[in-house]
mmCIF file with all atom_site columns, C-alpha atoms in Angstrom:
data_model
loop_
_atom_site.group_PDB
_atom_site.id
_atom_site.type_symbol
_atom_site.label_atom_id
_atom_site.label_alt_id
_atom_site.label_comp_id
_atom_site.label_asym_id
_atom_site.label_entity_id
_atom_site.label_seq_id
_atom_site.pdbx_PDB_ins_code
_atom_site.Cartn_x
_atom_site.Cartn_y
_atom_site.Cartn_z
_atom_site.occupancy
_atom_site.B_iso_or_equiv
_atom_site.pdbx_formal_charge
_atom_site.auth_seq_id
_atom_site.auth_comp_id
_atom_site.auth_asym_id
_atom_site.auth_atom_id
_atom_site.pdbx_PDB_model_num
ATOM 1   C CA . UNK A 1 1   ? 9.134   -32.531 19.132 1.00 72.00 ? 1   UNK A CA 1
ATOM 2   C CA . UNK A 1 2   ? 9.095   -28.422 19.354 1.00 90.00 ? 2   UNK A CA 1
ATOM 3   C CA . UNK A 1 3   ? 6.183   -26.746 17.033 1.00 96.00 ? 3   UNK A CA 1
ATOM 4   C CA . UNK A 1 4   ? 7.539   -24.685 14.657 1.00 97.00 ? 4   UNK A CA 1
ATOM 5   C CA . UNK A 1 5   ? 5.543   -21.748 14.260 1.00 98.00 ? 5   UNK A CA 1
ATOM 6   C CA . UNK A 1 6   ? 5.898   -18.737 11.539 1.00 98.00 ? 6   UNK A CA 1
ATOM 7   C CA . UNK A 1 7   ? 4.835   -15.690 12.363 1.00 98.00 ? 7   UNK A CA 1
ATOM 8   C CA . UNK A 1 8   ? 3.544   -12.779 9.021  1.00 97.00 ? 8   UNK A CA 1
ATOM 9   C CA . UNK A 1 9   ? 3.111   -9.157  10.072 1.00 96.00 ? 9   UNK A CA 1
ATOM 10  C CA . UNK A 1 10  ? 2.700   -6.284  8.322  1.00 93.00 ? 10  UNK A CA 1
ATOM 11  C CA . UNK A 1 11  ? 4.058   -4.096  10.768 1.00 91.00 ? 11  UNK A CA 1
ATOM 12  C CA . UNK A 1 12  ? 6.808   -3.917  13.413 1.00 92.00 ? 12  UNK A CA 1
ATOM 13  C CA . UNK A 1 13  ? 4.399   -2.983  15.974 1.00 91.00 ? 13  UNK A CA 1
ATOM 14  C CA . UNK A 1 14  ? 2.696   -6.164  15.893 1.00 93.00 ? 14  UNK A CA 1
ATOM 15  C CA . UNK A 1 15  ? 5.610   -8.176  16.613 1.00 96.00 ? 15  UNK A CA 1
ATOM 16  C CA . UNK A 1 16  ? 6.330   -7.083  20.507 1.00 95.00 ? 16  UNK A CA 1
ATOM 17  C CA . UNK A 1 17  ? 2.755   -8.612  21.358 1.00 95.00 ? 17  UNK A CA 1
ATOM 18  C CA . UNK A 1 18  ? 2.887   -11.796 20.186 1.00 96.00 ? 18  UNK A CA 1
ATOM 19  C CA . UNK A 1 19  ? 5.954   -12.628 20.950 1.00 96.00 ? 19  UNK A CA 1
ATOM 20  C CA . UNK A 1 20  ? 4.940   -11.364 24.451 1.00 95.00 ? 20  UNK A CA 1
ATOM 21  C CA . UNK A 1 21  ? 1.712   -13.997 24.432 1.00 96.00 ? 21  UNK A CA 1
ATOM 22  C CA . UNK A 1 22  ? 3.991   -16.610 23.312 1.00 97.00 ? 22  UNK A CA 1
ATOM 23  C CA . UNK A 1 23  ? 6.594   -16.352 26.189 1.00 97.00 ? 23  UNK A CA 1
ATOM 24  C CA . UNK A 1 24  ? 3.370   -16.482 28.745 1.00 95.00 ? 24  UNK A CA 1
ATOM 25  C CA . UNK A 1 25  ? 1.350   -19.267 26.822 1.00 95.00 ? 25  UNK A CA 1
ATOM 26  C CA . UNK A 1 26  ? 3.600   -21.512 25.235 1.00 97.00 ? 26  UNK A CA 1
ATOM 27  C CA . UNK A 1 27  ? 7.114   -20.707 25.756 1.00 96.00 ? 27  UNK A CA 1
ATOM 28  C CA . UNK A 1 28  ? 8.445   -24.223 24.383 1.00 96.00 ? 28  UNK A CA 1
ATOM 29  C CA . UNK A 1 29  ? 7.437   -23.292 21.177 1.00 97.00 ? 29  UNK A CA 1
ATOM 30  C CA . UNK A 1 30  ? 10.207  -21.822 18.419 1.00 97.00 ? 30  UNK A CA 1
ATOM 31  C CA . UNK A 1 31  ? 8.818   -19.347 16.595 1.00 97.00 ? 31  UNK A CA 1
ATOM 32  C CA . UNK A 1 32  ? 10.083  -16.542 13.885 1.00 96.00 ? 32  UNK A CA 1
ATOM 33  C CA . UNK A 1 33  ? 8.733   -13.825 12.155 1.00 97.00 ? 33  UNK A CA 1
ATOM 34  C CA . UNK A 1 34  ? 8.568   -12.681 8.543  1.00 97.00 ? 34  UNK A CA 1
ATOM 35  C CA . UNK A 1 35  ? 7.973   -8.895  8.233  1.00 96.00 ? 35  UNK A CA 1
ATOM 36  C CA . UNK A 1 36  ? 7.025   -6.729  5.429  1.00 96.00 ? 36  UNK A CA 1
ATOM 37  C CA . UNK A 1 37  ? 6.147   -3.243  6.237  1.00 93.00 ? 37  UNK A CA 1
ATOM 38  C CA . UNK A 1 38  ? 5.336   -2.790  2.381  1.00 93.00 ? 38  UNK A CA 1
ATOM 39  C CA . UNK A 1 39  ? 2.177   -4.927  2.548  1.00 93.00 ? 39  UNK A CA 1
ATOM 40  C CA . UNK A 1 40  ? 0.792   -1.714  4.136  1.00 89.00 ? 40  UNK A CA 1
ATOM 41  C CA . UNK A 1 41  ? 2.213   0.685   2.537  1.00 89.00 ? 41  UNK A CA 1
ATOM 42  C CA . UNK A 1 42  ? 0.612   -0.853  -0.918 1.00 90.00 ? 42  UNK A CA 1
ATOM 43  C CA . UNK A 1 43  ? -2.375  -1.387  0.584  1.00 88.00 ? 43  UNK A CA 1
ATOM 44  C CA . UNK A 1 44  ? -2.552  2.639   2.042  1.00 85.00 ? 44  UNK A CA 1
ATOM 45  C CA . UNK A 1 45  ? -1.897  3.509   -1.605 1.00 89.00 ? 45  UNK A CA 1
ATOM 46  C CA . UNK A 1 46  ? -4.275  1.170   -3.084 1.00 89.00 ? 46  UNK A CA 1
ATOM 47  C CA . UNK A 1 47  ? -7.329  1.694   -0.991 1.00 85.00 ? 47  UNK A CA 1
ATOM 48  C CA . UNK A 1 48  ? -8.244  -2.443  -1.192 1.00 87.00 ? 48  UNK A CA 1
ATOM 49  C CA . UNK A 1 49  ? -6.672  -5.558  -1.565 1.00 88.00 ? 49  UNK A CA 1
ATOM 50  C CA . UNK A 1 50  ? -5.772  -5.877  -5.524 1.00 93.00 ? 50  UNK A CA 1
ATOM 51  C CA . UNK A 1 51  ? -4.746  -9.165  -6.993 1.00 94.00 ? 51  UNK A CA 1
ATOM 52  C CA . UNK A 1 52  ? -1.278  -7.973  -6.954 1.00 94.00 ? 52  UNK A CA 1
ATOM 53  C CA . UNK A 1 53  ? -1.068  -7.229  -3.195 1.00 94.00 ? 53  UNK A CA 1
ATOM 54  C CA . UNK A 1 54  ? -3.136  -10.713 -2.921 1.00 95.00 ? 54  UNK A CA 1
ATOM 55  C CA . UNK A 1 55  ? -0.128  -12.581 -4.990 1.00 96.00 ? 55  UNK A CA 1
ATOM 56  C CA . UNK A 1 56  ? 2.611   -10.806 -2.979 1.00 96.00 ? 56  UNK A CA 1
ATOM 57  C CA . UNK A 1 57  ? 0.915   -11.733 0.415  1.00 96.00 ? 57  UNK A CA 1
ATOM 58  C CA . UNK A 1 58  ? 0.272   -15.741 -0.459 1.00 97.00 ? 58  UNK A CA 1
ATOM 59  C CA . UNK A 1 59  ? 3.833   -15.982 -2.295 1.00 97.00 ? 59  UNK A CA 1
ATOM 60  C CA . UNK A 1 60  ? 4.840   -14.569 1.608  1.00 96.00 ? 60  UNK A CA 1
ATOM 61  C CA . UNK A 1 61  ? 3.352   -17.532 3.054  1.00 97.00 ? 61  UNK A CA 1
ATOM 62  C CA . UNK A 1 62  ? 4.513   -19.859 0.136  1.00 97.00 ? 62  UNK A CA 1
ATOM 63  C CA . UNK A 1 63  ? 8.624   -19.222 1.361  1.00 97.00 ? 63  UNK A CA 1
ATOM 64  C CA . UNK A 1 64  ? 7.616   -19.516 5.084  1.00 97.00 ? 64  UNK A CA 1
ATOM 65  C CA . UNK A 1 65  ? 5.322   -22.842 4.499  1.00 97.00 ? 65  UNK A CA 1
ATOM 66  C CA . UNK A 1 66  ? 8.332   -24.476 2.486  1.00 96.00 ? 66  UNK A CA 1
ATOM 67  C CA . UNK A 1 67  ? 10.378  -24.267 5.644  1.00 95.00 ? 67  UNK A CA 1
ATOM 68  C CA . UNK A 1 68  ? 8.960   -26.945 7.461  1.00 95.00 ? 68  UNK A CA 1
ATOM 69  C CA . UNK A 1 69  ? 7.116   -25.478 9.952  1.00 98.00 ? 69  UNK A CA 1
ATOM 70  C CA . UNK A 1 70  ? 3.899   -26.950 11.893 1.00 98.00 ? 70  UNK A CA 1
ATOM 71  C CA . UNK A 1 71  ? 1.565   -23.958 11.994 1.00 98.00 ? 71  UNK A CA 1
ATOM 72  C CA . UNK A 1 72  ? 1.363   -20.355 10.751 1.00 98.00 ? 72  UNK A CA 1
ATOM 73  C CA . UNK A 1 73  ? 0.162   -17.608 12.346 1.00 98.00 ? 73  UNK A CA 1
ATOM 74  C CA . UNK A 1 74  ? -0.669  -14.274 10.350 1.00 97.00 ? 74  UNK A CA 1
ATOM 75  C CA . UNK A 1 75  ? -0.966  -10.614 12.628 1.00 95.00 ? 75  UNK A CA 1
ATOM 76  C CA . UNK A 1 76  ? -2.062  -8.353  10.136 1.00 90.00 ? 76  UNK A CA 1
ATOM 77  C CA . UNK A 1 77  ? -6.035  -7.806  9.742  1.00 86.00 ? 77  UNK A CA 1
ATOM 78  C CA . UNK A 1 78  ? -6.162  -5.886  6.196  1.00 84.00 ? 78  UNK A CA 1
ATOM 79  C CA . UNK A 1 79  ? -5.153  -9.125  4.104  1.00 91.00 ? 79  UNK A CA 1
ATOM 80  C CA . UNK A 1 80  ? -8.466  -11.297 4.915  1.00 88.00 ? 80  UNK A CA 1
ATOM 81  C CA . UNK A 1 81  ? -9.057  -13.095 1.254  1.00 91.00 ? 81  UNK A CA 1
ATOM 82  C CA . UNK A 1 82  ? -5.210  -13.277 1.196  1.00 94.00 ? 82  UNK A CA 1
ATOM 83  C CA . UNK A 1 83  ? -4.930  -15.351 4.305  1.00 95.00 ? 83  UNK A CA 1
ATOM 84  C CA . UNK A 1 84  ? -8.069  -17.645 3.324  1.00 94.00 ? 84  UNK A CA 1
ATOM 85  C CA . UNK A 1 85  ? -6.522  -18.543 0.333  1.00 96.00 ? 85  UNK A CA 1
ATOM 86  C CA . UNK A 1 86  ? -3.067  -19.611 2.451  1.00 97.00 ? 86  UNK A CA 1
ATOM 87  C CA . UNK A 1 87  ? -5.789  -21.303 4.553  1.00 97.00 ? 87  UNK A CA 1
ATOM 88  C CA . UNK A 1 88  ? -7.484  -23.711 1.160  1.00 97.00 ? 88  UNK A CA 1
ATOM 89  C CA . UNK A 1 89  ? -3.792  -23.892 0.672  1.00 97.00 ? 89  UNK A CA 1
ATOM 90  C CA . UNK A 1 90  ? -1.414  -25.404 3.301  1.00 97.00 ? 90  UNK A CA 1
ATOM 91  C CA . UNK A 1 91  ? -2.532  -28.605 5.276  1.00 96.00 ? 91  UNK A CA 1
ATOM 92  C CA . UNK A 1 92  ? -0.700  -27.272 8.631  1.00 97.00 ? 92  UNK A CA 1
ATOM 93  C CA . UNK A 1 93  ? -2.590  -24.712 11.273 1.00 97.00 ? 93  UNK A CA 1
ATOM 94  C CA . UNK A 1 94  ? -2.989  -21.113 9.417  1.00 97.00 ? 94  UNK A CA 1
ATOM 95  C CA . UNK A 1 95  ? -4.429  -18.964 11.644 1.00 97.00 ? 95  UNK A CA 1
ATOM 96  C CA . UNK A 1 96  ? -6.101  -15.161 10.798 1.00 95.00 ? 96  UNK A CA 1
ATOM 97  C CA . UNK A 1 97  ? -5.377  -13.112 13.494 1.00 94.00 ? 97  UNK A CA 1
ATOM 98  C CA . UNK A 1 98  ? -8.068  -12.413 14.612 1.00 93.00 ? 98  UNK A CA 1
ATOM 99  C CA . UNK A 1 99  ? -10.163 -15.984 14.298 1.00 93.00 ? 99  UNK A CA 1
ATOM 100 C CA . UNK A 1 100 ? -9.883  -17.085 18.333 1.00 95.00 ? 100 UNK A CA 1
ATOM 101 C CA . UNK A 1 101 ? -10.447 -13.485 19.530 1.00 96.00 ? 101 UNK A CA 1
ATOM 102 C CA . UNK A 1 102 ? -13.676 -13.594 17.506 1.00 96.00 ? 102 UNK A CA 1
ATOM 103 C CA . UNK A 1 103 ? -14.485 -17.078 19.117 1.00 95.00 ? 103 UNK A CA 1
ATOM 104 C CA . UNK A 1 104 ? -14.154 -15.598 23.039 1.00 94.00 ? 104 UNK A CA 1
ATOM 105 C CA . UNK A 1 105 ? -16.516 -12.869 21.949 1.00 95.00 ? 105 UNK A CA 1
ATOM 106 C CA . UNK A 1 106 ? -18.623 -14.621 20.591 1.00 95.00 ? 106 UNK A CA 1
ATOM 107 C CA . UNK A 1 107 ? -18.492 -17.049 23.834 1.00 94.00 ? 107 UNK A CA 1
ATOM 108 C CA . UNK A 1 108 ? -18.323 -13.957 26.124 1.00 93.00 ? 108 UNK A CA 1
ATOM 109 C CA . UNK A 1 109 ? -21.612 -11.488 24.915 1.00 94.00 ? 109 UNK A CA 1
ATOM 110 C CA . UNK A 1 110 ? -23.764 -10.524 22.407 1.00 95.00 ? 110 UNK A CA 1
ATOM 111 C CA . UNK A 1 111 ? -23.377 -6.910  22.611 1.00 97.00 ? 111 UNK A CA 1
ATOM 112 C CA . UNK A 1 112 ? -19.804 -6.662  20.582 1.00 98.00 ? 112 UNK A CA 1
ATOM 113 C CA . UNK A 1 113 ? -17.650 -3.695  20.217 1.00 97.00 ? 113 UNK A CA 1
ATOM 114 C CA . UNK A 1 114 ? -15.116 -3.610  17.157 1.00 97.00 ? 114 UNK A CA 1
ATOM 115 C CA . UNK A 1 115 ? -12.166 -1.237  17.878 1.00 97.00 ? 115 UNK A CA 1
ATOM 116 C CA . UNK A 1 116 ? -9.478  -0.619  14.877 1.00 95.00 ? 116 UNK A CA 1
ATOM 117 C CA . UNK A 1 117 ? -7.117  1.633   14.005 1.00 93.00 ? 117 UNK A CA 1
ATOM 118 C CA . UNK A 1 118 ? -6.816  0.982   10.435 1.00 87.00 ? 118 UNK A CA 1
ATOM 119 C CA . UNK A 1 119 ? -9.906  1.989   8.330  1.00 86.00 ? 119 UNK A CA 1
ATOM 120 C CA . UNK A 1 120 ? -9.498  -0.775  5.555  1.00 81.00 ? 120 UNK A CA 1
ATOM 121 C CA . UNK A 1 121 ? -9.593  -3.141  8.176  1.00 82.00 ? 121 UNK A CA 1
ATOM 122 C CA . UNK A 1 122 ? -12.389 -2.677  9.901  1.00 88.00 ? 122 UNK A CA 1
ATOM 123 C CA . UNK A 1 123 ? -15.114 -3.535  7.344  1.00 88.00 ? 123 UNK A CA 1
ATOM 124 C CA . UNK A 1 124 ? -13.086 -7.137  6.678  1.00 85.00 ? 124 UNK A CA 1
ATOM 125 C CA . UNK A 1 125 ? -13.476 -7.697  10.268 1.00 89.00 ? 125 UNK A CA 1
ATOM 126 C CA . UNK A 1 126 ? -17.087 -7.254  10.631 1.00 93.00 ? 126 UNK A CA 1
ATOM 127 C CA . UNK A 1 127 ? -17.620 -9.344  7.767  1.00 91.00 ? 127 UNK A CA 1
ATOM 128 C CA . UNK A 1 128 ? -15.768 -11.927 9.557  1.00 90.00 ? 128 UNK A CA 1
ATOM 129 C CA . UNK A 1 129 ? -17.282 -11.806 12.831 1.00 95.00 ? 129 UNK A CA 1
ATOM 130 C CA . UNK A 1 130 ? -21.033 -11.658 11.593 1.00 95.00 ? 130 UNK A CA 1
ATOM 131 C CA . UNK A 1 131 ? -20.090 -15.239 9.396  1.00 93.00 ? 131 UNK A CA 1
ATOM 132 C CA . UNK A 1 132 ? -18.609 -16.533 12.344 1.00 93.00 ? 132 UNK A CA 1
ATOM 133 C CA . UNK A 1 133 ? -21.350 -15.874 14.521 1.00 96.00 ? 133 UNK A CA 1
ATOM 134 C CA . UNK A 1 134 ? -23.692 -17.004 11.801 1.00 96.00 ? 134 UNK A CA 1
ATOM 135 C CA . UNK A 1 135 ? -22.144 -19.965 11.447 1.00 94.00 ? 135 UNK A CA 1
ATOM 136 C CA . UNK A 1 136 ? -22.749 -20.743 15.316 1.00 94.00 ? 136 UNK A CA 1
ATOM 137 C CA . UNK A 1 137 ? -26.186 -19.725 15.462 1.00 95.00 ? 137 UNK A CA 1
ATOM 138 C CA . UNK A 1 138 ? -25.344 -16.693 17.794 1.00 93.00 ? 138 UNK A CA 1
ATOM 139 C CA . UNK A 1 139 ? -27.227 -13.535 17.031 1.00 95.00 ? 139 UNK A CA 1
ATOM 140 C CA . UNK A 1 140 ? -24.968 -10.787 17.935 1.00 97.00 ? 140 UNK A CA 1
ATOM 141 C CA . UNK A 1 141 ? -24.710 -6.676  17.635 1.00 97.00 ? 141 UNK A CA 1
ATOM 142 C CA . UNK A 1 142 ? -21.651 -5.422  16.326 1.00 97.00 ? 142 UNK A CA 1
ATOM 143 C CA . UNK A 1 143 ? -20.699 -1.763  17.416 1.00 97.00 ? 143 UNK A CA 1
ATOM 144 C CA . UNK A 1 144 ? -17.834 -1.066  15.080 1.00 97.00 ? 144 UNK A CA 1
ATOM 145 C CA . UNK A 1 145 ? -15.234 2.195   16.373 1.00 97.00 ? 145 UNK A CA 1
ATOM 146 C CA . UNK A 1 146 ? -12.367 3.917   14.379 1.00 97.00 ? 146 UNK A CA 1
ATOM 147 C CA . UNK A 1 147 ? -9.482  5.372   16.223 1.00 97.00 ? 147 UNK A CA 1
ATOM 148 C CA . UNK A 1 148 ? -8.693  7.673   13.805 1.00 96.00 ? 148 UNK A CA 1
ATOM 149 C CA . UNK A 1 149 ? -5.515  9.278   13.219 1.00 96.00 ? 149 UNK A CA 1
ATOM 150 C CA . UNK A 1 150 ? -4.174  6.425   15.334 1.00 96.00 ? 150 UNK A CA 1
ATOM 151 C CA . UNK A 1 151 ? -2.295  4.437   12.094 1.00 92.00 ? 151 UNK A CA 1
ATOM 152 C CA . UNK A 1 152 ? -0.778  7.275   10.986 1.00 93.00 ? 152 UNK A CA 1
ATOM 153 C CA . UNK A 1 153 ? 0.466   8.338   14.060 1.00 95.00 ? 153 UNK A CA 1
ATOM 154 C CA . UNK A 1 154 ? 2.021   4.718   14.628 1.00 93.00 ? 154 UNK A CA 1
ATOM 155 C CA . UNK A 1 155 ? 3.229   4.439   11.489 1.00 88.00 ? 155 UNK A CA 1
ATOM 156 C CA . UNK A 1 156 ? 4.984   8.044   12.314 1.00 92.00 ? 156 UNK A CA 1
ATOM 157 C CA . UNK A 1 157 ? 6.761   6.505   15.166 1.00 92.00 ? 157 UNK A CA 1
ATOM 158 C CA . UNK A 1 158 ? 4.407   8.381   17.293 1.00 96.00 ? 158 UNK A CA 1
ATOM 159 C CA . UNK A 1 159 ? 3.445   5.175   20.024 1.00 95.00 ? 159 UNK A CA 1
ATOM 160 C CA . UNK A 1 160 ? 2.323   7.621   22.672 1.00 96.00 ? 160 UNK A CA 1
ATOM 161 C CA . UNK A 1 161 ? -0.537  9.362   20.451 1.00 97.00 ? 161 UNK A CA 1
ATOM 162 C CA . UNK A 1 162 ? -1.075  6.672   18.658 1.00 97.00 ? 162 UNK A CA 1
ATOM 163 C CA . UNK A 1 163 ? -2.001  4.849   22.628 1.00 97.00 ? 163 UNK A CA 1
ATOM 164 C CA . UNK A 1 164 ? -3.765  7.637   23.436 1.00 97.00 ? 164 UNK A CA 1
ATOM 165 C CA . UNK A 1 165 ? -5.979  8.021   20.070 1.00 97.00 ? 165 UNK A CA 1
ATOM 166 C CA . UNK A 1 166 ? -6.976  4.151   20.861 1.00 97.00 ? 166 UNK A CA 1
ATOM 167 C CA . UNK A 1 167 ? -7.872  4.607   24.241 1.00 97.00 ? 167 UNK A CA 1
ATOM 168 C CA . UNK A 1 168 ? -9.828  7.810   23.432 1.00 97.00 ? 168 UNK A CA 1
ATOM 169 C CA . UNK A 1 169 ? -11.871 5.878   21.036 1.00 97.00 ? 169 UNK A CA 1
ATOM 170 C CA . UNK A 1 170 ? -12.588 3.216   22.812 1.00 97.00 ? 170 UNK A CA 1
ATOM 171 C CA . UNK A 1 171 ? -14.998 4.803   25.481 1.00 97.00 ? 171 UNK A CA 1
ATOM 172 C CA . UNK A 1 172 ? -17.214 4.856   22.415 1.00 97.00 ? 172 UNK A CA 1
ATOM 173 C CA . UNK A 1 173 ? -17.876 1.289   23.171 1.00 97.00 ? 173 UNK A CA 1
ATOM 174 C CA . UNK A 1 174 ? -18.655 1.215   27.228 1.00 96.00 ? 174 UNK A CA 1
ATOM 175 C CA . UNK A 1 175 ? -21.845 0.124   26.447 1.00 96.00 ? 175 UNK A CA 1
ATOM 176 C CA . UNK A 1 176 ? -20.910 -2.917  24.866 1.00 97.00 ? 176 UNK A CA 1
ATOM 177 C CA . UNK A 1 177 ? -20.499 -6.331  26.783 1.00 97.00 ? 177 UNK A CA 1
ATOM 178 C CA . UNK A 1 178 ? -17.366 -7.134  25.100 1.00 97.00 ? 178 UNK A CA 1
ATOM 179 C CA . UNK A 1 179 ? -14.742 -4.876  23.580 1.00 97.00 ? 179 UNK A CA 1
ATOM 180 C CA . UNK A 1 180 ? -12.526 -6.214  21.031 1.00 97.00 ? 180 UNK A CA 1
ATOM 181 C CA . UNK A 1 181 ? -9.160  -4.956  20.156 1.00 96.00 ? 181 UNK A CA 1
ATOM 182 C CA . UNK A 1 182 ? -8.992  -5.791  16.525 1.00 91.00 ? 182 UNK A CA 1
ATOM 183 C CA . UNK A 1 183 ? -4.965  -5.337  15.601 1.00 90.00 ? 183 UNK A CA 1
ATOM 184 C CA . UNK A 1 184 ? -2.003  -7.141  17.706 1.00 91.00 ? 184 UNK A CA 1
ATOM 185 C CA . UNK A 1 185 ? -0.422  -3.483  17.769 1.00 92.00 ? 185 UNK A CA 1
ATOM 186 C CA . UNK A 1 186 ? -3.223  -2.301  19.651 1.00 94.00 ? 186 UNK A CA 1
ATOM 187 C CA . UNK A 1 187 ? -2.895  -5.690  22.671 1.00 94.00 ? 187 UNK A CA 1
ATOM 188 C CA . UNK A 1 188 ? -0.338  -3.713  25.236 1.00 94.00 ? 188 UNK A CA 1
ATOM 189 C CA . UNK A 1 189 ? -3.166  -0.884  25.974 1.00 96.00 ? 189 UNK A CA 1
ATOM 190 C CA . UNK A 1 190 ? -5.776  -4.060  26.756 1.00 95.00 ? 190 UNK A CA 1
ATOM 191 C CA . UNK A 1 191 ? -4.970  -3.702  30.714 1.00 94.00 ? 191 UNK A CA 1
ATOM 192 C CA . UNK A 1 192 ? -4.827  0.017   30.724 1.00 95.00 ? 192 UNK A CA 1
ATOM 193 C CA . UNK A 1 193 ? -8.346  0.315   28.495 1.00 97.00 ? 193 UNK A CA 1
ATOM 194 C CA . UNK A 1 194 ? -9.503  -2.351  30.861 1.00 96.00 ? 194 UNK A CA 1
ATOM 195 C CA . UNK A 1 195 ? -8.944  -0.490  33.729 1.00 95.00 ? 195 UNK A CA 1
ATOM 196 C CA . UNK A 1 196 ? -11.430 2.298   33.605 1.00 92.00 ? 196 UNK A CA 1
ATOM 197 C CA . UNK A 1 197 ? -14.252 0.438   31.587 1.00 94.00 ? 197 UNK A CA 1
ATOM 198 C CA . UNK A 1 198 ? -16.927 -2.246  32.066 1.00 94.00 ? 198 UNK A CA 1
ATOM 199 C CA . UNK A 1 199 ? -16.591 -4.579  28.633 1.00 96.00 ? 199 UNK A CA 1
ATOM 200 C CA . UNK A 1 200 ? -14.873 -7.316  28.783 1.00 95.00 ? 200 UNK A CA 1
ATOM 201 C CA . UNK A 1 201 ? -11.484 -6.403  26.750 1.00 96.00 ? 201 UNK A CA 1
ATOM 202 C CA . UNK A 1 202 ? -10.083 -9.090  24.556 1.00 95.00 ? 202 UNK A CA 1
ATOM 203 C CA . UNK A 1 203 ? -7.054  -9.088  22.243 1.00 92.00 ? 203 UNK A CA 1
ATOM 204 C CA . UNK A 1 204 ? -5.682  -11.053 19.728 1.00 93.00 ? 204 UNK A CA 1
ATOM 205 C CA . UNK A 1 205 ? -2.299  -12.081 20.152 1.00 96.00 ? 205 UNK A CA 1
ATOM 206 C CA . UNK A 1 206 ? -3.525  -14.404 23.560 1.00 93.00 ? 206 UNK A CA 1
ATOM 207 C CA . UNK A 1 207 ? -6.568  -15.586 21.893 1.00 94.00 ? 207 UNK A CA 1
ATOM 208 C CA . UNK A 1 208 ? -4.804  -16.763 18.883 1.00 96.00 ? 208 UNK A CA 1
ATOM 209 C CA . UNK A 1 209 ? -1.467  -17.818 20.527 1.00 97.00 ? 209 UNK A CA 1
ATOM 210 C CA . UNK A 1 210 ? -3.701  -20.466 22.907 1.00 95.00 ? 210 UNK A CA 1
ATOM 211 C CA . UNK A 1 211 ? -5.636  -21.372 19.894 1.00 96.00 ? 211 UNK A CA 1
ATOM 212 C CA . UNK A 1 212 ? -2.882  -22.263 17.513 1.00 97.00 ? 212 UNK A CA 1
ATOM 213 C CA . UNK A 1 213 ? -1.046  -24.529 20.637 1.00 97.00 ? 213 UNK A CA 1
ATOM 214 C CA . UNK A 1 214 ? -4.594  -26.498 21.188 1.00 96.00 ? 214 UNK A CA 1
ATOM 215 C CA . UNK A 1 215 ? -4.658  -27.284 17.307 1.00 95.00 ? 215 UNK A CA 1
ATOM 216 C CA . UNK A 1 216 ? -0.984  -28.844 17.341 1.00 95.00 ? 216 UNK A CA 1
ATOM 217 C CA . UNK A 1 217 ? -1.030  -30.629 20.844 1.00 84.00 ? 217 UNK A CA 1
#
């Protein structure tokens, strides 16, 4: 029988790329996608992750769950406690976004760089990553990098500063072993950032695509 998987963003932008890493990895799989840009919008205005942005996020993954699908797979970074909960929740595959990306790094160096683009995000993620690696026994060094100005511009409907801003920031983190691009919107500049820098550059969208068909084969 076909997995059925659901796909939650919080932005357009992260739809291209996994849909991309789907077609490559597990074509055979139907998929669909549940967007609402106003998770991030709220979340801009808020500053943090309030109950109410919390409720509006789970009762998201509430509609998609009661479709009948096999696994669910969210691509926005901000909503970390949101997604947990969805986790303690549902007895299918949820997936964070960014779970099997942390697991190659981990797997792949100990020197770890953290690229983002959106500044509430980027604390969550470190959080993440030092529990996971905790959790293994790995002792790792996280170099954490903020393209800044690169959300607003892509959120402008500027793509081409918004590319540029990312790759700008990320020869902050040449030194690193392993350079992690920490939002799906972010996944089509992995072969041009890889390109002209040493790390090892992982995304997401593979990582977690590959993940989420070796928990339902």
């Amino acid at each position: 029988m076909t997995a059925r998987i659901a796909l939650i963003h919080a932005t357009r932008a992260a739809i291209p790329p996994v849909e991309k890493a789907f077609s490559e990895i597990w074509p055979e799989a139907e998929h669909w996608s549940l967007l609402d840009e106003g998770l991030n919008q709220f979340l801009d205005r808020a500053g943090e992750l309030t109950d109410v942005l919390r409720e509006r996020f789970v009762r998201l993954a509430t509609y998609a769950a009661d479709t009948g699908i096999d696994g669910l797979l969210f691509t926005c970074t901000a909503f970390g406690p949101a997604m947990e909960e969805c986790q303690r929740k549902f007895l299918f595959p949820t997936l964070k976004p960014n779970e099997a990306m942390f697991e190659v790094a981990i797997e792949s160096g100990r020197s770890i760089g953290l690229l983002a683009s959106h500044a509430a995000a980027l604390p969550l993620l470190e959080g993440q990553l030092t529990s996971l690696a905790t959790k293994r026994g790995c002792k790792i060094t996280i170099h954490s990098q903020l393209a800044a100005g690169a959300w607003d511009a892509l959120t402008a409907g500027n793509q081409t500063s918004h590319d540029q801003m990312v790759i700008d920031a990320a020869r902050n983190l040449d030194h690193c072993e392993v350079m992690l691009l920490a939002q799906f919107s972010m996944a089509p500049l992995e072969q041009a950032i890889q390109s002209t820098m040493t790390p090892k550059i992982v995304s997401s969208p593979h990582a977690a695509v590959r993940k989420m068909r070796g928990m339902l084969s």
